[in-house]
């Protein structure tokens, strides 16, 4: 089954307010087997709302959601448009009025005529009391489609959708299962990956779809299977994941999580290993990634942002003659940073980064986008050199952060296979 989501609000289109409702609604629907095929954002204008609802009912959608325009002010026009669309009239919904009165009474506020209007609803709609706000939710069946009108306030929409609307949909409709599995591909460009997987992709069963989701230097392959038999779908997805594994080898990460920092954390716990980080180029972003995982205190010993030459000397204790004799952005300094970081924190593993994020070159005239990553692993040291001249400063930091974790992952793979 499919959903059509209409976000109503001038404040969304002006950029003053971020639309989080559509993302949340689509995500929650996806969990119960309803795929969203269209999301539109429109202003608080009667003809726009009217035309969009007509388009939604003429589409392939089984479920039509709107957010916004249910409040008491003059710019809240959704309810009247719905009433006209249904050839209906507004009637007083006594339970809603009583509920609104209770809210005002508890907050020592006086109701006004506009507030009373909140309790006026189309007579053909089922009304759902909004326990997070005053605007009631409308649930309307028409032409074998379900129209659900939600408030625009995210707090209200998210709470009511999760606690009331989704359970009600599950109870009232027979839904397909949606099974999704993801695998992460690293160190293969998207165009090369598409060629490599062309034959496999062309032979996927009709009920399984594939999405390429690039993010920085990694690509998430998301497989989606839709159908009535849950076990069959799960087995079919697993069969395709097995084929991917044989095609991509160590470039494929198969895990319950797509976050490489979590995968690394699980490996460290499993093997009783500890890690520390010495960052120059990345400015603490690797440590931030590692410590974003709950329980990372079990393996993360600490980190230092040794941005200046003085910090490299006084904190990491790199010898002054080495710093004088070598370019700060170099293989030698990355190596020294990793070794001394491991010693400083007494960790089994350490990661170091040094480079030029731009937009300008450094005092040594190194090219913008040059970086070195050091991986110290139980006495062994590996240095990776990268050059990304066309990235912004923020993109460069994010790319090297991920490449650092990716390099460590490959080191783990090599260790397990040795």
GROMACS .gro file of C-alpha atoms in nm:
model
  418
    1UNK     CA    1   0.000   0.000   0.000
    2UNK     CA    2   0.109   0.357  -0.070
    3UNK     CA    3   0.091   0.693   0.099
    4UNK     CA    4   0.074   1.051  -0.020
    5UNK     CA    5   0.187   1.320   0.229
    6UNK     CA    6   0.084   1.686   0.201
    7UNK     CA    7   0.266   1.935   0.423
    8UNK     CA    8   0.073   2.261   0.456
    9UNK     CA    9   0.235   2.581   0.581
   10UNK     CA   10   0.377   2.911   0.457
   11UNK     CA   11   0.640   2.889   0.731
   12UNK     CA   12   0.781   2.569   0.575
   13UNK     CA   13   0.810   2.720   0.228
   14UNK     CA   14   0.971   3.038   0.360
   15UNK     CA   15   1.247   2.836   0.523
   16UNK     CA   16   1.173   2.970   0.870
   17UNK     CA   17   1.054   2.631   0.992
   18UNK     CA   18   1.213   2.295   0.913
   19UNK     CA   19   0.974   2.023   0.794
   20UNK     CA   20   1.035   1.723   1.017
   21UNK     CA   21   0.681   1.589   0.993
   22UNK     CA   22   0.708   1.434   0.648
   23UNK     CA   23   1.026   1.247   0.739
   24UNK     CA   24   0.873   1.111   1.058
   25UNK     CA   25   0.543   1.011   0.895
   26UNK     CA   26   0.715   0.836   0.604
   27UNK     CA   27   0.953   0.655   0.840
   28UNK     CA   28   0.673   0.531   1.067
   29UNK     CA   29   0.460   0.420   0.772
   30UNK     CA   30   0.753   0.234   0.623
   31UNK     CA   31   0.782   0.026   0.939
   32UNK     CA   32   0.431  -0.115   0.888
   33UNK     CA   33   0.457  -0.184   0.517
   34UNK     CA   34   0.322   0.141   0.370
   35UNK     CA   35   0.558   0.304   0.120
   36UNK     CA   36   0.541   0.678   0.061
   37UNK     CA   37   0.556   0.761  -0.308
   38UNK     CA   38   0.497   1.137  -0.291
   39UNK     CA   39   0.559   1.423  -0.048
   40UNK     CA   40   0.456   1.778  -0.135
   41UNK     CA   41   0.473   2.106   0.053
   42UNK     CA   42   0.215   2.375  -0.022
   43UNK     CA   43   0.121   2.719   0.119
   44UNK     CA   44  -0.180   2.800   0.337
   45UNK     CA   45  -0.397   2.879   0.035
   46UNK     CA   46  -0.744   2.733  -0.018
   47UNK     CA   47  -0.704   2.657  -0.388
   48UNK     CA   48  -0.362   2.495  -0.331
   49UNK     CA   49  -0.491   2.271  -0.054
   50UNK     CA   50  -0.803   2.184  -0.253
   51UNK     CA   51  -0.613   2.099  -0.572
   52UNK     CA   52  -0.352   1.894  -0.388
   53UNK     CA   53  -0.613   1.685  -0.208
   54UNK     CA   54  -0.791   1.625  -0.539
   55UNK     CA   55  -0.460   1.513  -0.695
   56UNK     CA   56  -0.395   1.282  -0.402
   57UNK     CA   57  -0.736   1.116  -0.433
   58UNK     CA   58  -0.682   1.074  -0.808
   59UNK     CA   59  -0.344   0.909  -0.748
   60UNK     CA   60  -0.247   0.552  -0.660
   61UNK     CA   61  -0.235   0.641  -0.290
   62UNK     CA   62  -0.428   0.431  -0.038
   63UNK     CA   63  -0.350   0.669   0.248
   64UNK     CA   64  -0.343   1.048   0.226
   65UNK     CA   65  -0.191   1.248   0.510
   66UNK     CA   66  -0.198   1.623   0.563
   67UNK     CA   67  -0.027   1.821   0.836
   68UNK     CA   68  -0.107   2.177   0.931
   69UNK     CA   69  -0.401   2.412   0.895
   70UNK     CA   70  -0.621   2.266   1.170
   71UNK     CA   71  -0.571   2.542   1.424
   72UNK     CA   72  -0.805   2.826   1.530
   73UNK     CA   73  -0.655   3.118   1.335
   74UNK     CA   74  -0.755   3.257   0.995
   75UNK     CA   75  -0.460   3.099   0.816
   76UNK     CA   76  -0.576   2.752   0.926
   77UNK     CA   77  -0.781   2.657   0.623
   78UNK     CA   78  -0.743   2.279   0.593
   79UNK     CA   79  -1.054   2.181   0.786
   80UNK     CA   80  -1.288   2.396   0.578
   81UNK     CA   81  -1.133   2.269   0.253
   82UNK     CA   82  -1.183   1.910   0.368
   83UNK     CA   83  -1.542   1.985   0.457
   84UNK     CA   84  -1.609   2.131   0.111
   85UNK     CA   85  -1.428   1.843  -0.059
   86UNK     CA   86  -1.654   1.596   0.122
   87UNK     CA   87  -1.967   1.799   0.039
   88UNK     CA   88  -2.014   1.811   0.412
   89UNK     CA   89  -2.090   2.059   0.688
   90UNK     CA   90  -1.908   2.143   1.008
   91UNK     CA   91  -2.071   2.024   1.328
   92UNK     CA   92  -1.981   2.061   1.693
   93UNK     CA   93  -1.792   1.764   1.833
   94UNK     CA   94  -1.882   1.776   2.198
   95UNK     CA   95  -1.600   1.546   2.328
   96UNK     CA   96  -1.342   1.771   2.158
   97UNK     CA   97  -1.497   2.081   2.307
   98UNK     CA   98  -1.501   1.926   2.654
   99UNK     CA   99  -1.137   1.824   2.617
  100UNK     CA  100  -1.035   2.174   2.504
  101UNK     CA  101  -1.222   2.327   2.797
  102UNK     CA  102  -1.032   2.100   3.035
  103UNK     CA  103  -0.699   2.213   2.893
  104UNK     CA  104  -0.789   2.580   2.926
  105UNK     CA  105  -0.921   2.528   3.277
  106UNK     CA  106  -0.604   2.350   3.391
  107UNK     CA  107  -0.391   2.632   3.253
  108UNK     CA  108  -0.611   2.908   3.399
  109UNK     CA  109  -0.689   3.044   3.055
  110UNK     CA  110  -1.015   3.182   2.916
  111UNK     CA  111  -1.157   3.033   2.597
  112UNK     CA  112  -1.247   3.263   2.310
  113UNK     CA  113  -1.469   3.209   2.000
  114UNK     CA  114  -1.172   3.100   1.788
  115UNK     CA  115  -1.092   2.827   2.037
  116UNK     CA  116  -1.449   2.695   2.014
  117UNK     CA  117  -1.398   2.663   1.638
  118UNK     CA  118  -1.141   2.391   1.703
  119UNK     CA  119  -1.425   2.161   1.808
  120UNK     CA  120  -1.610   2.212   1.478
  121UNK     CA  121  -1.546   1.913   1.249
  122UNK     CA  122  -1.685   1.762   0.926
  123UNK     CA  123  -1.983   1.542   1.012
  124UNK     CA  124  -1.858   1.256   0.790
  125UNK     CA  125  -1.517   1.235   0.959
  126UNK     CA  126  -1.418   1.026   1.255
  127UNK     CA  127  -1.263   1.251   1.518
  128UNK     CA  128  -0.958   1.153   1.722
  129UNK     CA  129  -0.887   1.359   2.032
  130UNK     CA  130  -0.538   1.510   2.017
  131UNK     CA  131  -0.397   1.460   2.365
  132UNK     CA  132  -0.088   1.663   2.276
  133UNK     CA  133  -0.278   1.973   2.164
  134UNK     CA  134  -0.620   2.125   2.102
  135UNK     CA  135  -0.674   2.059   1.729
  136UNK     CA  136  -0.854   1.723   1.685
  137UNK     CA  137  -0.732   1.479   1.420
  138UNK     CA  138  -0.967   1.388   1.135
  139UNK     CA  139  -0.993   1.031   1.000
  140UNK     CA  140  -1.205   1.009   0.683
  141UNK     CA  141  -1.278   0.717   0.449
  142UNK     CA  142  -1.371   0.820   0.095
  143UNK     CA  143  -1.357   0.632  -0.234
  144UNK     CA  144  -1.168   0.340  -0.074
  145UNK     CA  145  -0.897   0.579   0.044
  146UNK     CA  146  -0.817   0.700   0.393
  147UNK     CA  147  -0.760   1.069   0.453
  148UNK     CA  148  -0.589   1.158   0.781
  149UNK     CA  149  -0.555   1.525   0.877
  150UNK     CA  150  -0.287   1.587   1.140
  151UNK     CA  151  -0.182   1.906   1.319
  152UNK     CA  152   0.128   2.089   1.201
  153UNK     CA  153   0.309   2.103   1.535
  154UNK     CA  154   0.571   1.822   1.519
  155UNK     CA  155   0.535   1.737   1.888
  156UNK     CA  156   0.164   1.672   1.837
  157UNK     CA  157   0.196   1.494   1.504
  158UNK     CA  158   0.476   1.262   1.615
  159UNK     CA  159   0.313   1.170   1.944
  160UNK     CA  160  -0.032   1.101   1.802
  161UNK     CA  161   0.097   0.921   1.494
  162UNK     CA  162   0.308   0.680   1.693
  163UNK     CA  163   0.067   0.619   1.979
  164UNK     CA  164  -0.272   0.628   1.805
  165UNK     CA  165  -0.271   0.656   1.425
  166UNK     CA  166  -0.022   0.381   1.340
  167UNK     CA  167  -0.183   0.125   1.577
  168UNK     CA  168  -0.526   0.212   1.435
  169UNK     CA  169  -0.407   0.165   1.075
  170UNK     CA  170  -0.252  -0.170   1.166
  171UNK     CA  171  -0.576  -0.277   1.329
  172UNK     CA  172  -0.806  -0.162   1.047
  173UNK     CA  173  -0.607  -0.265   0.738
  174UNK     CA  174  -0.439  -0.580   0.612
  175UNK     CA  175  -0.089  -0.465   0.524
  176UNK     CA  176   0.199  -0.619   0.332
  177UNK     CA  177   0.526  -0.695   0.504
  178UNK     CA  178   0.824  -0.480   0.414
  179UNK     CA  179   1.162  -0.639   0.487
  180UNK     CA  180   1.470  -0.422   0.454
  181UNK     CA  181   1.836  -0.512   0.485
  182UNK     CA  182   2.136  -0.291   0.425
  183UNK     CA  183   2.500  -0.359   0.353
  184UNK     CA  184   2.780  -0.102   0.336
  185UNK     CA  185   3.025  -0.090   0.048
  186UNK     CA  186   3.355   0.086   0.108
  187UNK     CA  187   3.645   0.182  -0.116
  188UNK     CA  188   3.456   0.130  -0.445
  189UNK     CA  189   3.325   0.434  -0.640
  190UNK     CA  190   2.951   0.427  -0.713
  191UNK     CA  191   2.993   0.407  -1.093
  192UNK     CA  192   3.234   0.113  -1.065
  193UNK     CA  193   3.005  -0.056  -0.815
  194UNK     CA  194   2.706  -0.026  -1.048
  195UNK     CA  195   2.902  -0.199  -1.326
  196UNK     CA  196   3.027  -0.468  -1.090
  197UNK     CA  197   2.674  -0.543  -0.969
  198UNK     CA  198   2.491  -0.503  -1.300
  199UNK     CA  199   2.425  -0.873  -1.365
  200UNK     CA  200   2.328  -0.939  -1.003
  201UNK     CA  201   2.097  -0.637  -0.997
  202UNK     CA  202   1.928  -0.734  -1.324
  203UNK     CA  203   1.844  -1.075  -1.181
  204UNK     CA  204   1.686  -0.959  -0.855
  205UNK     CA  205   1.336  -1.100  -0.796
  206UNK     CA  206   1.057  -0.861  -0.893
  207UNK     CA  207   0.947  -0.819  -0.531
  208UNK     CA  208   1.295  -0.698  -0.425
  209UNK     CA  209   1.413  -0.345  -0.505
  210UNK     CA  210   1.761  -0.199  -0.465
  211UNK     CA  211   1.866   0.152  -0.367
  212UNK     CA  212   2.217   0.298  -0.383
  213UNK     CA  213   2.259   0.546  -0.095
  214UNK     CA  214   2.599   0.717  -0.116
  215UNK     CA  215   2.727   0.904   0.187
  216UNK     CA  216   3.077   1.043   0.165
  217UNK     CA  217   3.312   0.759   0.078
  218UNK     CA  218   3.071   0.480   0.160
  219UNK     CA  219   2.767   0.345  -0.024
  220UNK     CA  220   2.474   0.181   0.147
  221UNK     CA  221   2.302  -0.087  -0.059
  222UNK     CA  222   1.947  -0.113   0.069
  223UNK     CA  223   1.740  -0.413  -0.034
  224UNK     CA  224   1.364  -0.394   0.012
  225UNK     CA  225   1.128  -0.690  -0.023
  226UNK     CA  226   0.750  -0.646  -0.015
  227UNK     CA  227   0.494  -0.926   0.011
  228UNK     CA  228   0.258  -1.134   0.221
  229UNK     CA  229   0.495  -1.411   0.337
  230UNK     CA  230   0.737  -1.268   0.593
  231UNK     CA  231   0.963  -1.574   0.620
  232UNK     CA  232   0.993  -1.605   0.241
  233UNK     CA  233   1.085  -1.237   0.213
  234UNK     CA  234   1.349  -1.266   0.485
  235UNK     CA  235   1.506  -1.574   0.324
  236UNK     CA  236   1.503  -1.410  -0.020
  237UNK     CA  237   1.678  -1.098   0.111
  238UNK     CA  238   1.939  -1.307   0.290
  239UNK     CA  239   2.005  -1.504  -0.029
  240UNK     CA  240   2.078  -1.180  -0.216
  241UNK     CA  241   2.302  -1.053   0.064
  242UNK     CA  242   2.501  -1.379   0.040
  243UNK     CA  243   2.548  -1.320  -0.334
  244UNK     CA  244   2.670  -0.968  -0.264
  245UNK     CA  245   2.922  -1.101  -0.016
  246UNK     CA  246   3.073  -1.333  -0.274
  247UNK     CA  247   3.089  -1.050  -0.528
  248UNK     CA  248   3.242  -0.779  -0.309
  249UNK     CA  249   3.440  -0.961  -0.042
  250UNK     CA  250   3.600  -0.739   0.222
  251UNK     CA  251   3.462  -0.424   0.055
  252UNK     CA  252   3.121  -0.525   0.185
  253UNK     CA  253   3.024  -0.471   0.548
  254UNK     CA  254   2.733  -0.688   0.653
  255UNK     CA  255   2.608  -0.586   0.993
  256UNK     CA  256   2.292  -0.506   1.183
  257UNK     CA  257   2.412  -0.146   1.182
  258UNK     CA  258   2.531   0.068   0.891
  259UNK     CA  259   2.743   0.289   1.119
  260UNK     CA  260   3.107   0.197   1.079
  261UNK     CA  261   3.191   0.343   1.422
  262UNK     CA  262   2.947   0.096   1.578
  263UNK     CA  263   3.090  -0.194   1.377
  264UNK     CA  264   3.440  -0.101   1.495
  265UNK     CA  265   3.314  -0.071   1.853
  266UNK     CA  266   3.167  -0.421   1.839
  267UNK     CA  267   3.499  -0.556   1.709
  268UNK     CA  268   3.693  -0.385   1.987
  269UNK     CA  269   3.462  -0.527   2.254
  270UNK     CA  270   3.471  -0.873   2.101
  271UNK     CA  271   3.852  -0.875   2.097
  272UNK     CA  272   3.902  -0.687   2.425
  273UNK     CA  273   4.094  -0.405   2.255
  274UNK     CA  274   4.127  -0.035   2.337
  275UNK     CA  275   4.165   0.268   2.112
  276UNK     CA  276   4.283   0.630   2.129
  277UNK     CA  277   4.291   0.912   1.876
  278UNK     CA  278   4.534   1.195   1.791
  279UNK     CA  279   4.374   1.443   1.554
  280UNK     CA  280   4.506   1.746   1.374
  281UNK     CA  281   4.315   1.779   1.046
  282UNK     CA  282   3.992   1.628   1.177
  283UNK     CA  283   3.980   1.841   1.491
  284UNK     CA  284   3.813   1.588   1.719
  285UNK     CA  285   3.552   1.451   1.478
  286UNK     CA  286   3.688   1.093   1.494
  287UNK     CA  287   3.664   1.095   1.872
  288UNK     CA  288   3.313   1.234   1.841
  289UNK     CA  289   3.214   0.948   1.610
  290UNK     CA  290   3.362   0.683   1.837
  291UNK     CA  291   3.206   0.823   2.155
  292UNK     CA  292   2.864   0.862   1.989
  293UNK     CA  293   2.820   0.489   2.052
  294UNK     CA  294   2.669   0.388   2.383
  295UNK     CA  295   2.919   0.182   2.581
  296UNK     CA  296   3.224   0.324   2.403
  297UNK     CA  297   3.388   0.383   2.741
  298UNK     CA  298   3.465   0.010   2.738
  299UNK     CA  299   3.724   0.058   2.463
  300UNK     CA  300   3.788   0.431   2.407
  301UNK     CA  301   4.084   0.544   2.621
  302UNK     CA  302   4.091   0.908   2.512
  303UNK     CA  303   4.184   1.152   2.241
  304UNK     CA  304   4.387   1.466   2.183
  305UNK     CA  305   4.338   1.739   1.924
  306UNK     CA  306   4.703   1.817   1.862
  307UNK     CA  307   4.637   2.093   1.611
  308UNK     CA  308   4.948   2.300   1.664
  309UNK     CA  309   5.314   2.203   1.645
  310UNK     CA  310   5.342   2.285   2.016
  311UNK     CA  311   5.063   2.041   2.102
  312UNK     CA  312   5.233   1.770   1.901
  313UNK     CA  313   5.552   1.837   2.093
  314UNK     CA  314   5.422   1.904   2.446
  315UNK     CA  315   5.119   1.672   2.460
  316UNK     CA  316   5.210   1.387   2.228
  317UNK     CA  317   5.580   1.423   2.317
  318UNK     CA  318   5.704   1.406   1.959
  319UNK     CA  319   6.072   1.506   1.952
  320UNK     CA  320   6.139   1.866   1.847
  321UNK     CA  321   6.401   1.763   1.590
  322UNK     CA  322   6.148   1.538   1.415
  323UNK     CA  323   5.900   1.825   1.395
  324UNK     CA  324   6.170   2.058   1.262
  325UNK     CA  325   6.305   1.815   1.005
  326UNK     CA  326   5.968   1.706   0.865
  327UNK     CA  327   5.670   1.861   0.696
  328UNK     CA  328   5.385   1.861   0.950
  329UNK     CA  329   5.154   1.715   0.682
  330UNK     CA  330   5.357   1.407   0.609
  331UNK     CA  331   5.376   1.034   0.651
  332UNK     CA  332   5.641   1.072   0.921
  333UNK     CA  333   5.433   1.302   1.142
  334UNK     CA  334   5.121   1.086   1.101
  335UNK     CA  335   5.329   0.787   1.209
  336UNK     CA  336   5.478   0.969   1.511
  337UNK     CA  337   5.135   1.096   1.617
  338UNK     CA  338   4.983   0.746   1.610
  339UNK     CA  339   5.270   0.583   1.801
  340UNK     CA  340   5.289   0.853   2.068
  341UNK     CA  341   4.912   0.862   2.107
  342UNK     CA  342   4.905   0.489   2.181
  343UNK     CA  343   5.181   0.541   2.436
  344UNK     CA  344   5.009   0.842   2.595
  345UNK     CA  345   4.680   0.659   2.651
  346UNK     CA  346   4.821   0.307   2.682
  347UNK     CA  347   4.587   0.181   2.410
  348UNK     CA  348   4.617  -0.120   2.178
  349UNK     CA  349   4.517   0.088   1.877
  350UNK     CA  350   4.547   0.452   1.783
  351UNK     CA  351   4.443   0.666   1.487
  352UNK     CA  352   4.616   0.986   1.379
  353UNK     CA  353   4.530   1.247   1.117
  354UNK     CA  354   4.721   1.537   0.966
  355UNK     CA  355   4.638   1.733   0.654
  356UNK     CA  356   4.522   2.051   0.483
  357UNK     CA  357   4.145   2.102   0.488
  358UNK     CA  358   4.156   2.436   0.305
  359UNK     CA  359   4.039   2.661   0.162
  360UNK     CA  360   4.399   2.788   0.178
  361UNK     CA  361   4.729   2.602   0.178
  362UNK     CA  362   4.944   2.574   0.490
  363UNK     CA  363   5.286   2.721   0.578
  364UNK     CA  364   5.457   2.437   0.392
  365UNK     CA  365   5.260   2.503   0.071
  366UNK     CA  366   5.101   2.159   0.082
  367UNK     CA  367   4.814   2.123  -0.164
  368UNK     CA  368   4.466   2.167  -0.025
  369UNK     CA  369   4.305   1.826   0.023
  370UNK     CA  370   4.626   1.641   0.114
  371UNK     CA  371   4.595   1.418   0.420
  372UNK     CA  372   4.773   1.136   0.600
  373UNK     CA  373   4.606   0.888   0.832
  374UNK     CA  374   4.807   0.673   1.071
  375UNK     CA  375   4.677   0.344   1.210
  376UNK     CA  376   4.878   0.196   1.498
  377UNK     CA  377   4.771  -0.160   1.574
  378UNK     CA  378   4.946  -0.356   1.848
  379UNK     CA  379   5.297  -0.254   1.739
  380UNK     CA  380   5.226  -0.239   1.366
  381UNK     CA  381   5.181   0.093   1.185
  382UNK     CA  382   5.003   0.164   0.854
  383UNK     CA  383   4.998   0.509   0.688
  384UNK     CA  384   4.737   0.604   0.429
  385UNK     CA  385   4.780   0.904   0.199
  386UNK     CA  386   4.479   1.083   0.050
  387UNK     CA  387   4.428   1.377  -0.183
  388UNK     CA  388   4.082   1.530  -0.221
  389UNK     CA  389   4.146   1.873  -0.381
  390UNK     CA  390   3.785   1.952  -0.472
  391UNK     CA  391   3.617   1.915  -0.134
  392UNK     CA  392   3.508   2.199   0.092
  393UNK     CA  393   3.671   2.224   0.433
  394UNK     CA  394   3.372   2.057   0.602
  395UNK     CA  395   3.357   1.783   0.338
  396UNK     CA  396   3.731   1.719   0.371
  397UNK     CA  397   3.709   1.676   0.749
  398UNK     CA  398   3.409   1.443   0.714
  399UNK     CA  399   3.579   1.241   0.438
  400UNK     CA  400   3.904   1.188   0.630
  401UNK     CA  401   3.709   1.105   0.945
  402UNK     CA  402   3.533   0.825   0.761
  403UNK     CA  403   3.847   0.714   0.574
  404UNK     CA  404   4.026   0.682   0.909
  405UNK     CA  405   3.760   0.449   1.045
  406UNK     CA  406   3.744   0.267   0.713
  407UNK     CA  407   4.122   0.208   0.721
  408UNK     CA  408   4.092   0.067   1.073
  409UNK     CA  409   3.811  -0.161   0.958
  410UNK     CA  410   4.029  -0.300   0.677
  411UNK     CA  411   4.305  -0.356   0.929
  412UNK     CA  412   4.064  -0.564   1.136
  413UNK     CA  413   3.959  -0.765   0.831
  414UNK     CA  414   4.323  -0.837   0.742
  415UNK     CA  415   4.389  -0.941   1.104
  416UNK     CA  416   4.094  -1.184   1.105
  417UNK     CA  417   4.199  -1.336   0.771
  418UNK     CA  418   4.566  -1.372   0.857
   0.00000   0.00000   0.00000
